[in-house]
């Protein structure tokens, strides 16, 4: 396969301590899977030495030289719904919400609207509904709705193990702050279960921490899940199976309800089929 040599990428102070996989994903605007494939192909050099470990830690000043196929064009962010003040977009897994190469940055370029700003955040590997404000005033109005817990957020998740209860509520502080997650079981097998979740609060990693606390961590979650899944099928899943399915909020500028729905992405549906869920 023909490869293309890319000029040295110098690791900055802000990138010190990043893994090679995360560094390449951000710099080349690749998915984490795409970055790992480049590393696995043994076509990446660090300080003139070939490195094939995705979790190799980089230091400021390191020179990284990938020899890879031309980077794919940045993805086009799909708009689910839009109005005068807000857009709801379908965030792909593998992209950060904000920052270099993020959904926010791509959408600003795509819409020719430099003031656009994501109202909330989804983890890099979480897909689905993301709310974006058109202007700073729109952003501030929406944030006030989030702070007053007037926003309904629904997620779907595949978790480890068989969940016993048809419905339950998790009340457990996250980072010292009150957090509430309501969960309902859709389907269950011995190895994994398929859940729908509604959160009353929006703490960082709330769903992932709550599900891990009841010993049903999200499948594919490398931070809160088991280091090694007992089932090889679960071990092979490359990203956390968490999807933001729906957001609903009272329009701060009118009497209408703002609402958007994101269907389950293809990789999520493949996992459900693979696990017979």
Tab-separated table of N, CA, C and O in Angstrom, residues 149-235:
chain	number	residue	atom	x	y	z
A	149	UNK	N	-31.904	22.722	35.694
A	149	UNK	CA	-32.343	21.340	35.435
A	149	UNK	C	-33.656	21.295	34.668
A	149	UNK	O	-34.553	20.506	34.980
A	150	UNK	N	-33.751	22.149	33.665
A	150	UNK	CA	-34.944	22.183	32.833
A	150	UNK	C	-34.713	21.513	31.479
A	150	UNK	O	-35.462	21.734	30.540
A	151	UNK	N	-33.685	20.722	31.413
A	151	UNK	CA	-33.326	20.049	30.170
A	151	UNK	C	-33.484	18.543	30.360
A	151	UNK	O	-32.959	17.971	31.322
A	152	UNK	N	-34.217	17.894	29.466
A	152	UNK	CA	-34.361	16.444	29.505
A	152	UNK	C	-33.347	15.792	28.589
A	152	UNK	O	-33.261	16.140	27.412
A	153	UNK	N	-32.569	14.857	29.115
A	153	UNK	CA	-31.539	14.181	28.321
A	153	UNK	C	-31.709	12.667	28.446
A	153	UNK	O	-31.750	12.138	29.558
A	154	UNK	N	-31.826	12.020	27.303
A	154	UNK	CA	-32.017	10.565	27.262
A	154	UNK	C	-30.832	9.921	26.555
A	154	UNK	O	-30.393	10.403	25.502
A	155	UNK	N	-30.333	8.849	27.133
A	155	UNK	CA	-29.195	8.115	26.571
A	155	UNK	C	-29.558	6.640	26.415
A	155	UNK	O	-30.447	6.126	27.105
A	156	UNK	N	-28.842	5.967	25.536
A	156	UNK	CA	-28.880	4.509	25.459
A	156	UNK	C	-27.472	3.994	25.751
A	156	UNK	O	-26.479	4.636	25.383
A	157	UNK	N	-27.410	2.843	26.394
A	157	UNK	CA	-26.107	2.272	26.744
A	157	UNK	C	-26.174	0.754	26.723
A	157	UNK	O	-27.216	0.153	27.018
A	158	UNK	N	-25.049	0.156	26.377
A	158	UNK	CA	-24.857	-1.287	26.539
A	158	UNK	C	-23.889	-1.451	27.696
A	158	UNK	O	-22.818	-0.829	27.722
A	159	UNK	N	-24.262	-2.262	28.681
A	159	UNK	CA	-23.454	-2.405	29.890
A	159	UNK	C	-23.081	-3.862	30.122
A	159	UNK	O	-23.712	-4.786	29.596
A	160	UNK	N	-22.052	-4.052	30.911
A	160	UNK	CA	-21.609	-5.399	31.268
A	160	UNK	C	-22.631	-6.075	32.190
A	160	UNK	O	-23.196	-5.447	33.082
A	161	UNK	N	-22.847	-7.361	31.970
A	161	UNK	CA	-23.628	-8.181	32.868
A	161	UNK	C	-25.130	-8.061	32.686
A	161	UNK	O	-25.636	-7.210	31.957
A	162	UNK	N	-25.852	-8.946	33.354
A	162	UNK	CA	-27.306	-8.960	33.305
A	162	UNK	C	-27.865	-8.041	34.388
A	162	UNK	O	-27.709	-8.305	35.577
A	163	UNK	N	-28.544	-6.962	33.980
A	163	UNK	CA	-29.193	-6.065	34.928
A	163	UNK	C	-30.489	-6.720	35.389
A	163	UNK	O	-31.309	-7.137	34.568
A	164	UNK	N	-30.677	-6.798	36.692
A	164	UNK	CA	-31.810	-7.553	37.237
A	164	UNK	C	-33.110	-6.753	37.245
A	164	UNK	O	-34.175	-7.281	36.911
A	165	UNK	N	-33.049	-5.482	37.640
A	165	UNK	CA	-34.260	-4.691	37.814
A	165	UNK	C	-34.721	-4.073	36.499
A	165	UNK	O	-33.912	-3.598	35.698
A	166	UNK	N	-36.048	-4.060	36.298
A	166	UNK	CA	-36.607	-3.447	35.093
A	166	UNK	C	-36.419	-1.933	35.089
A	166	UNK	O	-36.243	-1.319	34.045
A	167	UNK	N	-36.460	-1.330	36.250
A	167	UNK	CA	-36.229	0.110	36.351
A	167	UNK	C	-35.662	0.421	37.724
A	167	UNK	O	-35.965	-0.283	38.698
A	168	UNK	N	-34.850	1.435	37.798
A	168	UNK	CA	-34.264	1.837	39.080
A	168	UNK	C	-33.690	3.237	38.945
A	168	UNK	O	-33.566	3.780	37.841
A	169	UNK	N	-33.356	3.822	40.066
A	169	UNK	CA	-32.769	5.157	40.106
A	169	UNK	C	-31.469	5.102	40.902
A	169	UNK	O	-31.418	4.499	41.973
A	170	UNK	N	-30.449	5.720	40.341
A	170	UNK	CA	-29.164	5.796	41.025
A	170	UNK	C	-29.008	7.210	41.582
A	170	UNK	O	-29.008	8.188	40.830
A	171	UNK	N	-28.950	7.296	42.901
A	171	UNK	CA	-28.693	8.559	43.598
A	171	UNK	C	-27.325	8.445	44.245
A	171	UNK	O	-27.187	7.803	45.295
A	172	UNK	N	-26.327	9.006	43.642
A	172	UNK	CA	-24.974	8.943	44.198
A	172	UNK	C	-24.210	10.177	43.743
A	172	UNK	O	-24.205	10.507	42.554
A	173	UNK	N	-23.597	10.857	44.684
A	173	UNK	CA	-22.839	12.064	44.351
A	173	UNK	C	-21.727	11.738	43.348
A	173	UNK	O	-21.124	10.658	43.396
A	174	UNK	N	-21.472	12.686	42.470
A	174	UNK	CA	-20.351	12.608	41.541
A	174	UNK	C	-19.454	13.808	41.814
A	174	UNK	O	-19.893	14.956	41.700
A	175	UNK	N	-18.221	13.532	42.210
A	175	UNK	CA	-17.269	14.601	42.558
A	175	UNK	C	-17.861	15.557	43.596
A	175	UNK	O	-17.712	16.782	43.505
A	176	UNK	N	-18.570	14.970	44.574
A	176	UNK	CA	-19.105	15.758	45.672
A	176	UNK	C	-20.377	16.515	45.369
A	176	UNK	O	-20.872	17.268	46.221
A	177	UNK	N	-20.962	16.309	44.194
A	177	UNK	CA	-22.198	17.003	43.820
A	177	UNK	C	-23.311	15.995	43.571
A	177	UNK	O	-23.078	14.895	43.086
A	178	UNK	N	-24.539	16.404	43.907
A	178	UNK	CA	-25.694	15.528	43.755
A	178	UNK	C	-25.864	15.127	42.293
A	178	UNK	O	-25.757	15.954	41.379
A	179	UNK	N	-26.143	13.854	42.066
A	179	UNK	CA	-26.332	13.344	40.709
A	179	UNK	C	-27.404	12.261	40.730
A	179	UNK	O	-27.413	11.396	41.611
A	180	UNK	N	-28.320	12.313	39.754
A	180	UNK	CA	-29.433	11.365	39.678
A	180	UNK	C	-29.524	10.812	38.259
A	180	UNK	O	-29.592	11.572	37.291
A	181	UNK	N	-29.525	9.489	38.170
A	181	UNK	CA	-29.684	8.805	36.885
A	181	UNK	C	-30.822	7.797	37.002
A	181	UNK	O	-30.802	6.947	37.899
A	182	UNK	N	-31.802	7.902	36.113
A	182	UNK	CA	-32.915	6.939	36.090
A	182	UNK	C	-32.675	5.976	34.933
A	182	UNK	O	-32.430	6.408	33.797
A	183	UNK	N	-32.771	4.687	35.211
A	183	UNK	CA	-32.474	3.698	34.179
A	183	UNK	C	-33.628	2.715	34.016
A	183	UNK	O	-34.338	2.388	34.961
A	184	UNK	N	-33.781	2.282	32.770
A	184	UNK	CA	-34.817	1.300	32.439
A	184	UNK	C	-34.196	0.240	31.540
A	184	UNK	O	-33.480	0.559	30.584
A	185	UNK	N	-34.479	-1.015	31.871
A	185	UNK	CA	-33.922	-2.132	31.123
A	185	UNK	C	-34.742	-2.398	29.872
A	185	UNK	O	-35.966	-2.518	29.929
A	186	UNK	N	-34.076	-2.489	28.730
A	186	UNK	CA	-34.743	-2.833	27.477
A	186	UNK	C	-34.586	-4.323	27.166
A	186	UNK	O	-35.557	-5.006	26.895
A	187	UNK	N	-33.342	-4.809	27.206
A	187	UNK	CA	-33.087	-6.234	26.979
A	187	UNK	C	-31.854	-6.646	27.765
A	187	UNK	O	-30.962	-5.823	28.006
A	188	UNK	N	-31.793	-7.932	28.116
A	188	UNK	CA	-30.656	-8.394	28.911
A	188	UNK	C	-30.251	-9.804	28.508
A	188	UNK	O	-31.095	-10.646	28.178
A	189	UNK	N	-28.953	-10.032	28.524
A	189	UNK	CA	-28.362	-11.357	28.384
A	189	UNK	C	-27.393	-11.535	29.557
A	189	UNK	O	-27.150	-10.596	30.299
A	190	UNK	N	-26.833	-12.701	29.684
A	190	UNK	CA	-25.916	-12.938	30.803
A	190	UNK	C	-24.686	-12.038	30.722
A	190	UNK	O	-24.191	-11.545	31.727
A	191	UNK	N	-24.203	-11.804	29.495
A	191	UNK	CA	-22.970	-11.052	29.314
A	191	UNK	C	-23.183	-9.540	29.313
A	191	UNK	O	-22.286	-8.784	29.701
A	192	UNK	N	-24.348	-9.090	28.830
A	192	UNK	CA	-24.553	-7.646	28.652
A	192	UNK	C	-26.034	-7.302	28.663
A	192	UNK	O	-26.892	-8.158	28.428
A	193	UNK	N	-26.313	-6.018	28.923
A	193	UNK	CA	-27.693	-5.520	28.948
A	193	UNK	C	-27.769	-4.212	28.170
A	193	UNK	O	-26.797	-3.462	28.072
A	194	UNK	N	-28.970	-3.934	27.651
A	194	UNK	CA	-29.239	-2.732	26.864
A	194	UNK	C	-30.181	-1.846	27.669
A	194	UNK	O	-31.273	-2.277	28.058
A	195	UNK	N	-29.753	-0.606	27.949
A	195	UNK	CA	-30.492	0.285	28.835
A	195	UNK	C	-30.861	1.594	28.152
A	195	UNK	O	-30.163	2.051	27.240
A	196	UNK	N	-31.954	2.202	28.636
A	196	UNK	CA	-32.252	3.587	28.319
A	196	UNK	C	-32.163	4.356	29.632
A	196	UNK	O	-32.615	3.877	30.680
A	197	UNK	N	-31.536	5.536	29.585
A	197	UNK	CA	-31.261	6.295	30.803
A	197	UNK	C	-31.678	7.744	30.637
A	197	UNK	O	-31.523	8.324	29.562
A	198	UNK	N	-32.220	8.302	31.695
A	198	UNK	CA	-32.516	9.741	31.749
A	198	UNK	C	-31.778	10.335	32.931
A	198	UNK	O	-31.804	9.761	34.025
A	199	UNK	N	-31.129	11.465	32.694
A	199	UNK	CA	-30.368	12.076	33.781
A	199	UNK	C	-30.999	13.402	34.174
A	199	UNK	O	-31.377	14.208	33.325
A	200	UNK	N	-31.138	13.591	35.487
A	200	UNK	CA	-31.701	14.827	36.014
A	200	UNK	C	-30.614	15.865	36.250
A	200	UNK	O	-30.889	17.052	36.385
A	201	UNK	N	-29.368	15.393	36.333
A	201	UNK	CA	-28.226	16.276	36.523
A	201	UNK	C	-27.202	15.942	35.450
A	201	UNK	O	-27.265	14.877	34.844
A	202	UNK	N	-26.279	16.832	35.214
A	202	UNK	CA	-25.310	16.617	34.144
A	202	UNK	C	-23.882	16.703	34.622
A	202	UNK	O	-23.100	17.521	34.120
A	203	UNK	N	-23.513	15.874	35.579
A	203	UNK	CA	-22.145	15.882	36.079
A	203	UNK	C	-21.205	15.204	35.086
A	203	UNK	O	-21.615	14.348	34.308
A	204	UNK	N	-19.938	15.569	35.145
A	204	UNK	CA	-18.951	14.971	34.251
A	204	UNK	C	-18.864	13.469	34.475
A	204	UNK	O	-18.693	13.012	35.605
A	205	UNK	N	-19.012	12.711	33.394
A	205	UNK	CA	-18.944	11.241	33.424
A	205	UNK	C	-20.005	10.635	34.338
A	205	UNK	O	-19.836	9.523	34.840
A	206	UNK	N	-21.110	11.337	34.535
A	206	UNK	CA	-22.120	10.875	35.498
A	206	UNK	C	-22.615	9.470	35.187
A	206	UNK	O	-22.612	8.591	36.059
A	207	UNK	N	-23.090	9.258	33.959
A	207	UNK	CA	-23.649	7.950	33.617
A	207	UNK	C	-22.598	6.863	33.762
A	207	UNK	O	-22.851	5.794	34.334
A	208	UNK	N	-21.414	7.116	33.261
A	208	UNK	CA	-20.358	6.111	33.305
A	208	UNK	C	-19.983	5.760	34.747
A	208	UNK	O	-19.796	4.587	35.080
A	209	UNK	N	-19.881	6.780	35.612
A	209	UNK	CA	-19.545	6.513	37.010
A	209	UNK	C	-20.695	5.813	37.731
A	209	UNK	O	-20.464	4.876	38.518
A	210	UNK	N	-21.919	6.260	37.477
A	210	UNK	CA	-23.065	5.641	38.142
A	210	UNK	C	-23.199	4.161	37.765
A	210	UNK	O	-23.436	3.304	38.634
A	211	UNK	N	-23.076	3.853	36.488
A	211	UNK	CA	-23.218	2.460	36.062
A	211	UNK	C	-22.076	1.599	36.594
A	211	UNK	O	-22.290	0.443	36.982
A	212	UNK	N	-20.882	2.151	36.643
A	212	UNK	CA	-19.758	1.404	37.222
A	212	UNK	C	-19.988	1.154	38.709
A	212	UNK	O	-19.611	0.097	39.241
A	213	UNK	N	-20.663	2.109	39.383
A	213	UNK	CA	-20.879	1.971	40.827
A	213	UNK	C	-21.831	0.833	41.163
A	213	UNK	O	-21.808	0.318	42.286
A	214	UNK	N	-22.691	0.443	40.207
A	214	UNK	CA	-23.608	-0.680	40.459
A	214	UNK	C	-23.111	-1.958	39.771
A	214	UNK	O	-23.854	-2.909	39.559
A	215	UNK	N	-21.842	-1.933	39.381
A	215	UNK	CA	-21.154	-3.092	38.788
A	215	UNK	C	-21.710	-3.473	37.423
A	215	UNK	O	-21.679	-4.639	37.030
A	216	UNK	N	-22.204	-2.482	36.705
A	216	UNK	CA	-22.615	-2.672	35.315
A	216	UNK	C	-22.024	-1.552	34.461
A	216	UNK	O	-22.748	-0.731	33.889
A	217	UNK	N	-20.679	-1.494	34.372
A	217	UNK	CA	-20.060	-0.407	33.608
A	217	UNK	C	-20.400	-0.492	32.123
A	217	UNK	O	-20.765	-1.551	31.606
A	218	UNK	N	-20.287	0.639	31.464
A	218	UNK	CA	-20.568	0.701	30.028
A	218	UNK	C	-19.561	-0.166	29.286
A	218	UNK	O	-18.352	-0.101	29.535
A	219	UNK	N	-20.049	-0.974	28.368
A	219	UNK	CA	-19.176	-1.804	27.533
A	219	UNK	C	-18.258	-0.896	26.711
A	219	UNK	O	-18.706	0.083	26.118
A	220	UNK	N	-16.984	-1.217	26.688
A	220	UNK	CA	-16.016	-0.437	25.922
A	220	UNK	C	-15.447	0.753	26.665
A	220	UNK	O	-14.616	1.483	26.114
A	221	UNK	N	-15.851	0.966	27.914
A	221	UNK	CA	-15.364	2.097	28.702
A	221	UNK	C	-14.008	1.733	29.305
A	221	UNK	O	-13.924	0.944	30.250
A	222	UNK	N	-12.940	2.321	28.772
A	222	UNK	CA	-11.590	1.970	29.221
A	222	UNK	C	-11.246	2.601	30.557
A	222	UNK	O	-10.313	2.157	31.231
A	223	UNK	N	-11.988	3.624	30.980
A	223	UNK	CA	-11.676	4.312	32.239
A	223	UNK	C	-12.383	3.699	33.431
A	223	UNK	O	-11.777	3.475	34.473
A	224	UNK	N	-13.678	3.430	33.296
A	224	UNK	CA	-14.463	2.937	34.433
A	224	UNK	C	-14.826	1.450	34.315
A	224	UNK	O	-15.338	0.874	35.269
A	225	UNK	N	-14.563	0.866	33.159
A	225	UNK	CA	-14.901	-0.534	32.954
A	225	UNK	C	-13.773	-1.453	33.382
A	225	UNK	O	-12.704	-1.013	33.817
A	226	UNK	N	-13.989	-2.767	33.278
A	226	UNK	CA	-12.944	-3.730	33.657
A	226	UNK	C	-11.755	-3.636	32.709
A	226	UNK	O	-11.907	-3.308	31.532
A	227	UNK	N	-10.565	-3.891	33.246
A	227	UNK	CA	-9.366	-3.834	32.413
A	227	UNK	C	-9.367	-4.930	31.357
A	227	UNK	O	-8.834	-4.756	30.268
A	228	UNK	N	-9.985	-6.044	31.693
A	228	UNK	CA	-10.080	-7.140	30.723
A	228	UNK	C	-11.458	-7.781	30.854
A	228	UNK	O	-11.792	-8.330	31.900
A	229	UNK	N	-12.251	-7.672	29.782
A	229	UNK	CA	-13.589	-8.251	29.812
A	229	UNK	C	-13.494	-9.772	29.736
A	229	UNK	O	-12.678	-10.309	28.983
A	230	UNK	N	-14.334	-10.492	30.510
A	230	UNK	CA	-14.269	-11.955	30.487
A	230	UNK	C	-14.703	-12.541	29.149
A	230	UNK	O	-14.264	-13.620	28.771
A	231	UNK	N	-15.565	-11.845	28.432
A	231	UNK	CA	-16.061	-12.331	27.148
A	231	UNK	C	-15.229	-11.701	26.019
A	231	UNK	O	-15.128	-10.479	25.935
A	232	UNK	N	-14.630	-12.506	25.130
A	232	UNK	CA	-13.826	-11.960	24.028
A	232	UNK	C	-14.605	-10.989	23.143
A	232	UNK	O	-14.030	-10.045	22.599
A	233	UNK	N	-15.913	-11.221	22.987
A	233	UNK	CA	-16.716	-10.303	22.180
A	233	UNK	C	-16.729	-8.908	22.791
A	233	UNK	O	-16.578	-7.910	22.096
A	234	UNK	N	-16.900	-8.849	24.108
A	234	UNK	CA	-16.904	-7.555	24.789
A	234	UNK	C	-15.537	-6.898	24.719
A	234	UNK	O	-15.422	-5.683	24.589
A	235	UNK	N	-14.493	-7.702	24.785
A	235	UNK	CA	-13.137	-7.178	24.733
A	235	UNK	C	-12.843	-6.534	23.383
A	235	UNK	O	-12.034	-5.604	23.285
